[in-house]
Amino acid sequence: MSPIQPIGSRGPSARRRRRTLRLRTLLTWLAVVPIVALGVQSALAAHRLLEQSEHLRADVDSGERLGVPLYRLMVAMQSERTLTAARWAGTTVPEDDMRERRAATDQAATGFRRSWAPGSAVSEVADRRLLEVSQELDDLKSYRERTDSGIGSADSTLVYYSGVIGQMIRFYQDQLTHTEDGGLSEDTRVVTAMFAASEMVAQEDMILAQAGPSRTLTTSRFADFVNAVGAQRYLYDAWIVPYLPDAQNDLYAQMVRSGAWQTKTRIESAVLAEQSITDDGVKLPRDVKGWKAAQEQWGPQLSTLNADRSRALLARADARATDLETEVAWLIAGSAAALLAVATVVALTTRSVLRRLSRLHDRTVTVAESTLPDVVDRLQSGRPVDSDALPAVRGEQDEVGRISDSFARVVAVSVSGHRQLAAERLGFGKFAAGIASRTGNLVSRQLSLTEELQDTFGHDEALLAELMRADQLTVGMRRQIENLLILAGGEIPDPHTGPMRIADLLREAAAEVEDFRRIERQALDEISVEAAVISQVSHLLAELLDNATRFSPPRSKVVIRAELVADGISVEIEDRGPRVAPATYEEMNGRLHSAPPYAVLAENAHRLGLFVVGHLADGLGATVVLRRSVYGGTSAVVILPKALLVPTKGETGGAPPVASRHSESARTGPSRGEAHTVAASLVETAREEWEQSACSARADGETGRVEPAREAQGGPETAHRVPAPVVREHLESAPLEQEHVESAPVVPEHMEPASVEPERTDAAPLGIAVPAPRGPGGGKPETGPHTGAGLPVRRAQQWSDLRPHEETSRDQPSRDRPPSHEPPRDQAPLDRSSRDRASHERPSHQQSPEASARPARPAEPARDRRPALPERVPQTHMAEQLLGPCRPTEAAAVRDQDTPEEVADAWADYQQGTQMVEEELRQDRR
């Protein structure tokens, strides 16, 4: 077995899963099947009993409707047969007797035909018997005429009568012997035997009457007499008397003890013993003359016995039918009660089982959906776990209890595994955080070394450009190390102590990207971001900007704009990269809306940026949405909540004009607020004039000529300049308060002081004069438009020189520079670029004696070279100064042309990013 192959049988197939029934259904079937079976069995039994009852009712009705008239007809024909035999033998039979017997027979036949109609019998056999009897009765008149006229023979006439009587007896056999009741079947056989025995006695009477006055019988007729005597005796002794009930048995015994029956028995014995054989036949003894008188006595008794037994049989059949109907009623009632009891027991049992299973299911779902995720979350975050909230093993013995205990063991094993994984992850996180921290220190040292090299070789423009590129790559390396810190569960170092304007935050995020020249920033509203989240927001925006620059053409722009919305501030990053499928946007947005788990990295490790952005957005409470832009590329919209924003100081009240503050301070002495205002105006004005001159220099980069900025409309005569000692006096006389330190820039000690003109009170425009560069090519000062916007807050030692390298007073000894009052280190906010290097080797103003004593290289004329780059100050990014926007009057300025190698590298990066996106789209479609 393979190590990764699961142990045990495979799971059920799809067809088998479809056939699997719910437990409720199985328990319902378990109740339904026996209930239905019992109900069907009860119904079948009731149906069978009802059929028996119906048959018995039909037999009783047929016996009363057909049996009684048929029995009367049988007795009447037996009597008529005896007289007919006597007439054929020559015995004188009175006409009145013959007429009376024949009338009785006709009356009985009429009653029979009225009671019977073809098909009214209980069975086809019985109906056929009755049909034969009815047809035979049609010939009765002709046989009577033959008897009266003496035509034909006596035997044929007597055989006719015996045949009709035999059909009647067979009808009784077919009518009453098909019942399924054992007692009734026995009684039916007894009645049939009694009818047969009475027929044997009637045949004896007929045979003796056929002997006539001569008392002579043929041999065959004598044999018939002997058979009749033996048959009737056998029937009575074997089939009738033993099965007679007490009432009929007493009646039979009374008849047998009577003198007439004794005479009958004696004559039968005499005929059998005392006959004599003659030439004419068998001569009977003289005792036969007493047969007729005895027969007139026991004949009615025998008929009464047969009739009573028949009526008793019908009554018993009717009672049995009633009993069967009662039994059916009890069976139905009992079955219904049993079915109700079974259904109740099964329903209660099923309900109890389902209730316990439902409670087990609810506990399982609660543990699986609430308790266990909370425990896992606590373990992953290092918080304690409440063991009482987890299911415990109770040791129950029933099936449901054992399932509950098994689930508790599974949960215990799962929690133990998650605890182990959390411990391992915590250990790995600490290990990765340690590695990232050490690597970050190395990167910080690398940045410091790069800055020192920039300070040392700042006169070499080509080398300085390469050093700045290396510095930018190192900044990107630091961002990747911060990604590692996020993956390890750590936090990004954030040395900021004060809020930052959104425009400065956009600039700081753009500076983190290697291809920052393509990024166009648009801060449409004035707002600041809390100091505690500046690094996280900047890192989030830098990741999105880096993604936008890598997956868009190298010559295209990437626009980042910020504006206030109802829920906070919206930052939109728009590129012009390749199209992305809507399904891919939906998948990426799903990962960005909530912090994705670390298991996502196992599926898409190349989407590390989305993972980092998702975790940062979750921690900030921000919303990040990716969508298609109007240019066909991707637009990333970041909504920062209001809780992360603070109003920019001076935004609502408005700052007083510079000239007014300066005039007031000249009269009454500078205050700390005035010093802050003057310093902020000085630094901002100097920065903007440098940007203007740099843009002008880029516009004329091909000729190498630097064109000075235009003067104010009023001319140099109308420009009021504030001498440098005044600014320095303001800075020295009024130390900054804490609130000013958080928002006001501080002039670095190596920056050349610039003149600040007072606020204009008339229609003439204002300007600020900047000293001309020293050395060859120096001229009169340039003026630029005044702006009231301040620079991002920086520490004093982190300010870069705001003038070109050639225009600085590097050739002036440090001792000749006026002292600068820098705020305390713990009060000045740090720049984003130096947040993890705030406590590094040395501040920028503590330069080595060699560096401070190094003479400045004479500045070359502006016409022979490109505009000089600003001086690099240790632990400070140059992007903020390099990316400063040009003035509207300089819109025609053109950026430096990239080298072929740089263009090739940019296109290679774009193609690689496009191929990666296409590969992801192909994977998503599969």
Coordinates of C-alpha atoms in Angstrom, one line a residue, residues 209-602:
A209 CA -94.9 -54.6 -2.5
Q210 CA -93.6 -55.9 -5.8
A211 CA -93.9 -59.5 -4.4
G212 CA -97.7 -59.1 -4.6
P213 CA -100.3 -61.5 -3.3
S214 CA -98.1 -64.5 -4.3
R215 CA -95.2 -63.3 -2.1
T216 CA -92.8 -64.3 -4.9
L217 CA -89.8 -62.3 -6.0
T218 CA -87.5 -62.8 -8.8
T219 CA -83.9 -63.7 -7.8
S220 CA -82.6 -60.3 -8.8
R221 CA -85.3 -58.5 -6.9
F222 CA -84.6 -60.7 -3.8
A223 CA -80.9 -59.8 -4.2
D224 CA -81.9 -56.1 -4.2
F225 CA -83.9 -56.6 -1.1
V226 CA -80.9 -58.3 0.6
N227 CA -78.6 -55.4 -0.4
A228 CA -81.1 -52.9 0.8
V229 CA -81.4 -54.5 4.2
G230 CA -77.7 -54.7 4.6
A231 CA -77.1 -51.2 3.4
Q232 CA -79.6 -49.6 5.6
R233 CA -78.4 -51.5 8.6
Y234 CA -74.8 -50.6 7.9
L235 CA -75.6 -47.0 7.4
Y236 CA -77.5 -46.7 10.6
D237 CA -75.0 -48.6 12.6
A238 CA -71.8 -47.1 11.2
W239 CA -72.7 -43.6 9.7
I240 CA -75.7 -42.4 11.5
V241 CA -76.2 -43.5 15.0
P242 CA -72.6 -42.8 16.2
Y243 CA -72.9 -39.2 14.9
L244 CA -76.3 -38.3 16.0
P245 CA -76.6 -35.6 18.6
D246 CA -78.3 -36.4 21.8
A247 CA -81.7 -35.2 20.8
Q248 CA -81.8 -37.1 17.5
N249 CA -80.1 -40.1 19.1
D250 CA -82.9 -40.3 21.7
L251 CA -85.5 -40.0 18.9
Y252 CA -83.8 -42.8 16.9
A253 CA -83.6 -45.0 20.0
Q254 CA -87.3 -44.5 20.7
M255 CA -88.1 -45.3 17.1
V256 CA -86.0 -48.5 17.2
R257 CA -87.6 -49.7 20.4
S258 CA -91.0 -49.2 19.0
G259 CA -93.1 -52.3 18.0
A260 CA -93.4 -51.2 14.4
W261 CA -89.6 -51.0 14.1
Q262 CA -89.3 -54.3 15.8
T263 CA -91.8 -55.8 13.4
K264 CA -89.8 -54.3 10.5
T265 CA -86.6 -55.9 11.8
R266 CA -88.3 -59.2 12.4
I267 CA -89.8 -59.4 8.8
E268 CA -86.4 -58.4 7.3
S269 CA -84.8 -61.3 9.3
A270 CA -87.6 -63.7 8.3
V271 CA -87.3 -62.8 4.6
L272 CA -83.6 -63.3 4.7
A273 CA -83.8 -66.6 6.7
E274 CA -87.1 -68.3 5.8
Q275 CA -87.4 -67.6 2.1
S276 CA -87.8 -70.6 -0.2
I277 CA -86.7 -70.9 -3.8
T278 CA -89.3 -72.1 -6.3
D279 CA -89.5 -72.4 -10.0
D280 CA -91.1 -69.0 -10.2
G281 CA -88.5 -67.4 -8.0
V282 CA -88.1 -66.8 -4.3
K283 CA -91.0 -67.5 -2.1
L284 CA -91.3 -65.0 0.9
P285 CA -92.6 -66.1 4.3
R286 CA -96.1 -65.2 5.5
D287 CA -94.7 -62.7 7.9
V288 CA -94.4 -60.1 5.1
K289 CA -98.1 -59.5 5.4
G290 CA -97.5 -57.4 8.5
W291 CA -95.0 -55.1 6.8
K292 CA -97.5 -52.6 5.5
A293 CA -99.1 -52.0 8.9
A294 CA -95.7 -51.6 10.6
Q295 CA -94.5 -49.3 7.8
E296 CA -97.4 -47.0 8.3
Q297 CA -96.1 -46.5 11.9
W298 CA -92.4 -46.3 11.6
G299 CA -92.5 -44.5 8.2
P300 CA -93.6 -41.1 9.6
Q301 CA -91.2 -41.5 12.5
L302 CA -88.3 -42.0 10.1
S303 CA -89.3 -39.0 8.0
T304 CA -89.6 -36.9 11.2
L305 CA -86.1 -38.0 12.2
N306 CA -84.6 -37.1 8.8
A307 CA -86.4 -33.8 8.8
D308 CA -85.3 -32.9 12.3
R309 CA -81.8 -33.7 11.5
S310 CA -81.9 -31.7 8.3
R311 CA -83.3 -28.7 10.2
A312 CA -80.7 -29.1 12.9
L313 CA -78.0 -29.1 10.2
L314 CA -79.3 -25.9 8.7
A315 CA -79.6 -24.3 12.1
R316 CA -76.1 -25.2 13.0
A317 CA -74.9 -23.9 9.6
D318 CA -76.7 -20.6 10.3
A319 CA -75.2 -20.4 13.8
R320 CA -71.8 -21.2 12.4
A321 CA -72.2 -18.4 9.9
T322 CA -73.1 -16.0 12.7
D323 CA -70.1 -17.2 14.7
L324 CA -67.8 -16.6 11.7
E325 CA -69.2 -13.1 11.3
T326 CA -68.6 -12.4 15.0
E327 CA -65.1 -13.9 14.6
V328 CA -64.4 -11.6 11.7
A329 CA -65.6 -8.6 13.8
W330 CA -63.3 -9.6 16.6
L331 CA -60.5 -10.3 14.2
I332 CA -60.8 -6.8 12.7
A333 CA -61.1 -5.1 16.1
G334 CA -58.1 -7.1 17.5
S335 CA -56.0 -6.5 14.4
A336 CA -56.8 -2.8 14.5
A337 CA -55.9 -2.7 18.2
A338 CA -52.7 -4.6 17.5
L339 CA -51.8 -2.4 14.5
L340 CA -52.4 0.7 16.6
A341 CA -50.3 -0.7 19.4
V342 CA -47.5 -1.7 17.0
A343 CA -47.7 1.7 15.3
T344 CA -47.6 3.5 18.7
V345 CA -44.6 1.5 19.9
V346 CA -42.7 1.9 16.7
A347 CA -43.5 5.6 16.5
L348 CA -42.4 6.2 20.1
T349 CA -39.2 4.2 19.5
T350 CA -38.5 6.0 16.2
R351 CA -39.1 9.3 17.8
S352 CA -36.8 8.5 20.7
V353 CA -34.1 7.3 18.4
L354 CA -34.5 10.3 16.1
R355 CA -34.5 12.7 19.0
R356 CA -31.3 11.3 20.3
L357 CA -29.8 11.4 16.9
S358 CA -31.0 14.9 16.4
R359 CA -29.4 16.0 19.6
L360 CA -26.2 14.3 18.6
H361 CA -26.4 16.0 15.2
D362 CA -27.0 19.4 16.8
R363 CA -24.0 18.9 19.1
T364 CA -21.9 17.7 16.2
V365 CA -22.8 20.6 14.0
T366 CA -22.3 23.1 16.9
V367 CA -18.8 21.6 17.6
A368 CA -18.0 21.4 13.8
E369 CA -19.2 24.9 12.9
S370 CA -18.7 26.9 16.0
T371 CA -16.7 25.3 18.8
L372 CA -14.0 23.6 16.8
P373 CA -13.3 26.6 14.5
D374 CA -13.2 28.9 17.6
V375 CA -10.7 26.4 19.3
V376 CA -8.6 26.3 16.1
D377 CA -8.7 30.1 15.9
R378 CA -7.6 30.4 19.5
L379 CA -4.8 27.9 19.0
Q380 CA -3.6 29.7 15.9
S381 CA -3.7 33.1 17.7
G382 CA -2.0 31.6 20.8
R383 CA -5.0 32.1 23.1
P384 CA -6.0 29.6 25.8
V385 CA -8.6 26.9 24.9
D386 CA -11.6 26.1 27.2
S387 CA -11.5 22.3 27.4
D388 CA -15.0 22.2 28.9
A389 CA -16.5 23.5 25.7
L390 CA -15.3 20.4 23.8
P391 CA -17.3 17.1 23.9
A392 CA -16.2 14.6 26.5
V393 CA -16.2 10.8 26.4
R394 CA -18.9 9.6 28.8
G395 CA -18.5 5.9 28.3
E396 CA -22.1 5.2 27.4
Q397 CA -23.0 1.6 26.3
D398 CA -25.9 2.2 23.8
E399 CA -25.3 2.7 20.1
V400 CA -26.0 6.5 20.0
G401 CA -23.8 7.0 23.1
R402 CA -20.9 5.1 21.5
I403 CA -21.2 7.3 18.4
S404 CA -21.1 10.4 20.6
D405 CA -18.0 9.1 22.4
S406 CA -16.4 8.3 19.1
F407 CA -17.1 11.8 17.9
A408 CA -15.6 13.2 21.1
R409 CA -12.5 11.1 20.5
V410 CA -12.2 12.4 17.0
V411 CA -12.6 16.0 18.2
A412 CA -9.9 15.4 20.8
V413 CA -7.5 14.0 18.2
S414 CA -8.3 16.9 15.9
V415 CA -7.8 19.5 18.6
S416 CA -4.5 17.8 19.6
G417 CA -3.4 17.9 16.0
H418 CA -4.3 21.6 15.6
R419 CA -2.5 22.3 18.9
Q420 CA 0.6 20.6 17.5
L421 CA 0.2 22.4 14.2
A422 CA -0.3 25.8 16.0
A423 CA 2.8 25.1 18.1
E424 CA 4.8 24.2 15.0
R425 CA 3.5 27.2 13.1
L426 CA 4.3 29.5 16.0
G427 CA 7.8 28.1 16.2
F428 CA 8.2 28.5 12.4
G429 CA 6.8 32.0 12.6
K430 CA 9.3 33.0 15.3
F431 CA 12.0 31.4 13.2
A432 CA 10.9 33.2 10.0
A433 CA 10.5 36.5 12.0
G434 CA 14.0 36.1 13.3
I435 CA 15.4 35.5 9.9
A436 CA 13.4 38.4 8.5
S437 CA 14.5 40.7 11.3
R438 CA 18.2 39.8 10.8
T439 CA 17.8 40.2 7.0
G440 CA 16.0 43.5 7.6
N441 CA 19.0 44.7 9.7
L442 CA 21.3 43.7 6.8
V443 CA 19.1 45.6 4.3
S444 CA 19.1 48.6 6.6
R445 CA 22.9 48.5 6.8
Q446 CA 22.9 48.1 3.0
L447 CA 20.7 51.2 2.6
S448 CA 23.0 53.2 5.0
L449 CA 26.0 52.1 3.0
T450 CA 24.3 53.1 -0.2
E451 CA 23.6 56.5 1.3
E452 CA 27.1 57.0 2.4
L453 CA 28.3 56.1 -1.1
Q454 CA 25.8 58.6 -2.5
D455 CA 27.3 61.3 -0.2
T456 CA 30.8 60.4 -1.1
F457 CA 30.4 60.1 -4.8
G458 CA 27.6 62.6 -5.3
H459 CA 29.7 64.6 -7.8
D460 CA 29.7 61.6 -10.2
E461 CA 26.2 61.8 -11.8
A462 CA 26.4 58.4 -13.6
L463 CA 27.6 56.6 -10.5
L464 CA 25.0 58.4 -8.4
A465 CA 22.3 57.3 -10.7
E466 CA 23.4 53.7 -10.4
L467 CA 23.6 54.0 -6.7
M468 CA 20.0 55.4 -6.6
R469 CA 18.9 52.4 -8.7
A470 CA 20.6 50.0 -6.3
D471 CA 18.9 52.0 -3.4
Q472 CA 15.5 51.5 -5.1
L473 CA 16.1 47.7 -5.5
T474 CA 17.1 47.5 -1.9
V475 CA 13.9 49.2 -0.9
G476 CA 12.0 46.6 -2.9
M477 CA 14.0 43.9 -1.1
R478 CA 12.9 45.4 2.2
R479 CA 9.3 45.2 1.1
Q480 CA 9.7 41.6 0.4
I481 CA 11.2 41.1 3.8
E482 CA 8.2 42.8 5.3
N483 CA 6.0 40.3 3.3
L484 CA 7.9 37.6 5.1
L485 CA 7.1 39.2 8.4
I486 CA 3.5 39.3 7.5
L487 CA 3.6 35.6 6.5
A488 CA 5.3 34.8 9.8
G489 CA 2.5 36.5 11.7
G490 CA 4.6 39.6 12.6
E491 CA 3.9 43.2 12.1
I492 CA 5.6 45.8 9.9
P493 CA 7.8 48.2 11.9
D494 CA 6.1 51.6 12.0
P495 CA 8.2 54.4 13.5
H496 CA 5.8 57.2 12.6
T497 CA 4.6 59.2 15.6
G498 CA 2.3 61.6 13.8
P499 CA -0.3 61.5 11.0
M500 CA 0.7 61.8 7.4
R501 CA -1.1 63.6 4.6
I502 CA -2.7 61.3 2.0
A503 CA -0.7 63.0 -0.8
D504 CA 2.6 62.2 1.1
L505 CA 1.4 58.7 1.7
L506 CA 0.7 58.1 -2.0
R507 CA 4.2 59.5 -2.8
E508 CA 5.7 57.2 -0.2
A509 CA 3.9 54.1 -1.6
A510 CA 5.0 55.0 -5.1
A511 CA 8.6 55.3 -4.0
E512 CA 8.6 51.7 -2.9
V513 CA 8.0 50.5 -6.5
E514 CA 10.9 50.0 -8.8
D515 CA 9.2 51.5 -11.9
F516 CA 8.0 54.6 -9.9
R517 CA 8.5 57.0 -12.9
R518 CA 5.4 55.5 -14.5
I519 CA 3.1 56.2 -11.5
E520 CA 0.9 59.3 -11.7
R521 CA -0.4 60.5 -8.3
Q522 CA -3.6 62.4 -7.8
A523 CA -4.7 63.4 -4.3
L524 CA -8.1 65.0 -4.8
D525 CA -8.9 65.7 -1.1
E526 CA -6.9 66.8 1.9
I527 CA -6.9 64.3 4.7
S528 CA -4.3 62.5 6.9
V529 CA -3.8 58.9 8.0
E530 CA -3.2 57.8 11.6
A531 CA 0.4 57.3 12.5
A532 CA -0.1 53.7 13.7
V533 CA -1.3 52.4 10.3
I534 CA 0.9 54.5 7.9
S535 CA 3.3 51.7 7.2
Q536 CA 0.6 49.1 6.7
V537 CA -1.4 51.3 4.3
S538 CA 1.8 52.3 2.4
H539 CA 2.8 48.6 2.1
L540 CA -0.7 47.6 0.9
L541 CA -0.7 50.4 -1.8
A542 CA 2.9 49.6 -2.7
E543 CA 2.0 45.9 -3.4
L544 CA -0.9 47.0 -5.6
L545 CA 1.2 49.5 -7.4
D546 CA 4.0 47.0 -8.0
N547 CA 1.5 44.5 -9.3
A548 CA 0.1 47.2 -11.7
T549 CA 3.5 48.2 -13.0
R550 CA 4.6 44.6 -13.6
F551 CA 1.5 43.5 -15.4
S552 CA 1.1 46.5 -17.7
P553 CA 3.1 47.7 -20.7
P554 CA 6.3 49.4 -19.7
R555 CA 5.4 52.7 -21.6
S556 CA 1.9 52.9 -20.1
K557 CA 1.0 55.0 -17.0
V558 CA -0.3 53.7 -13.7
V559 CA -2.6 56.2 -12.0
I560 CA -3.2 56.3 -8.3
R561 CA -5.9 58.7 -7.1
A562 CA -7.3 59.3 -3.6
E563 CA -10.6 61.0 -2.8
L564 CA -13.0 61.1 0.1
V565 CA -16.1 58.9 0.1
A566 CA -18.9 58.3 2.5
D567 CA -17.2 55.5 4.3
G568 CA -13.7 57.0 4.4
I569 CA -11.3 57.6 1.6
S570 CA -11.0 55.7 -1.7
V571 CA -7.7 55.0 -3.2
E572 CA -7.9 53.7 -6.8
I573 CA -5.0 52.2 -8.7
E574 CA -5.6 51.9 -12.4
D575 CA -3.3 50.2 -15.0
R576 CA -3.6 49.3 -18.6
G577 CA -2.5 45.7 -18.5
P578 CA -4.1 42.7 -20.2
R579 CA -7.7 41.6 -19.8
V580 CA -8.7 39.3 -16.9
A581 CA -11.6 37.0 -16.9
P582 CA -14.6 37.9 -14.7
A583 CA -14.3 34.6 -12.9
T584 CA -10.7 35.4 -12.0
Y585 CA -11.8 38.8 -10.6
E586 CA -14.4 37.0 -8.5
E587 CA -11.9 34.5 -7.2
M588 CA -9.3 37.2 -6.4
N589 CA -11.9 39.5 -4.7
G590 CA -13.0 36.6 -2.6
R591 CA -9.5 36.3 -1.3
L592 CA -9.2 40.0 -0.7
H593 CA -12.5 40.5 1.2
S594 CA -11.2 38.3 4.0
A595 CA -7.8 37.3 5.2
P596 CA -7.2 34.1 3.3
P597 CA -5.8 31.1 5.2
Y598 CA -2.2 30.1 4.7
A599 CA -3.3 27.0 2.8
V600 CA -4.1 29.3 -0.1
L601 CA -0.3 29.7 -0.7
A602 CA -0.1 25.9 -1.3

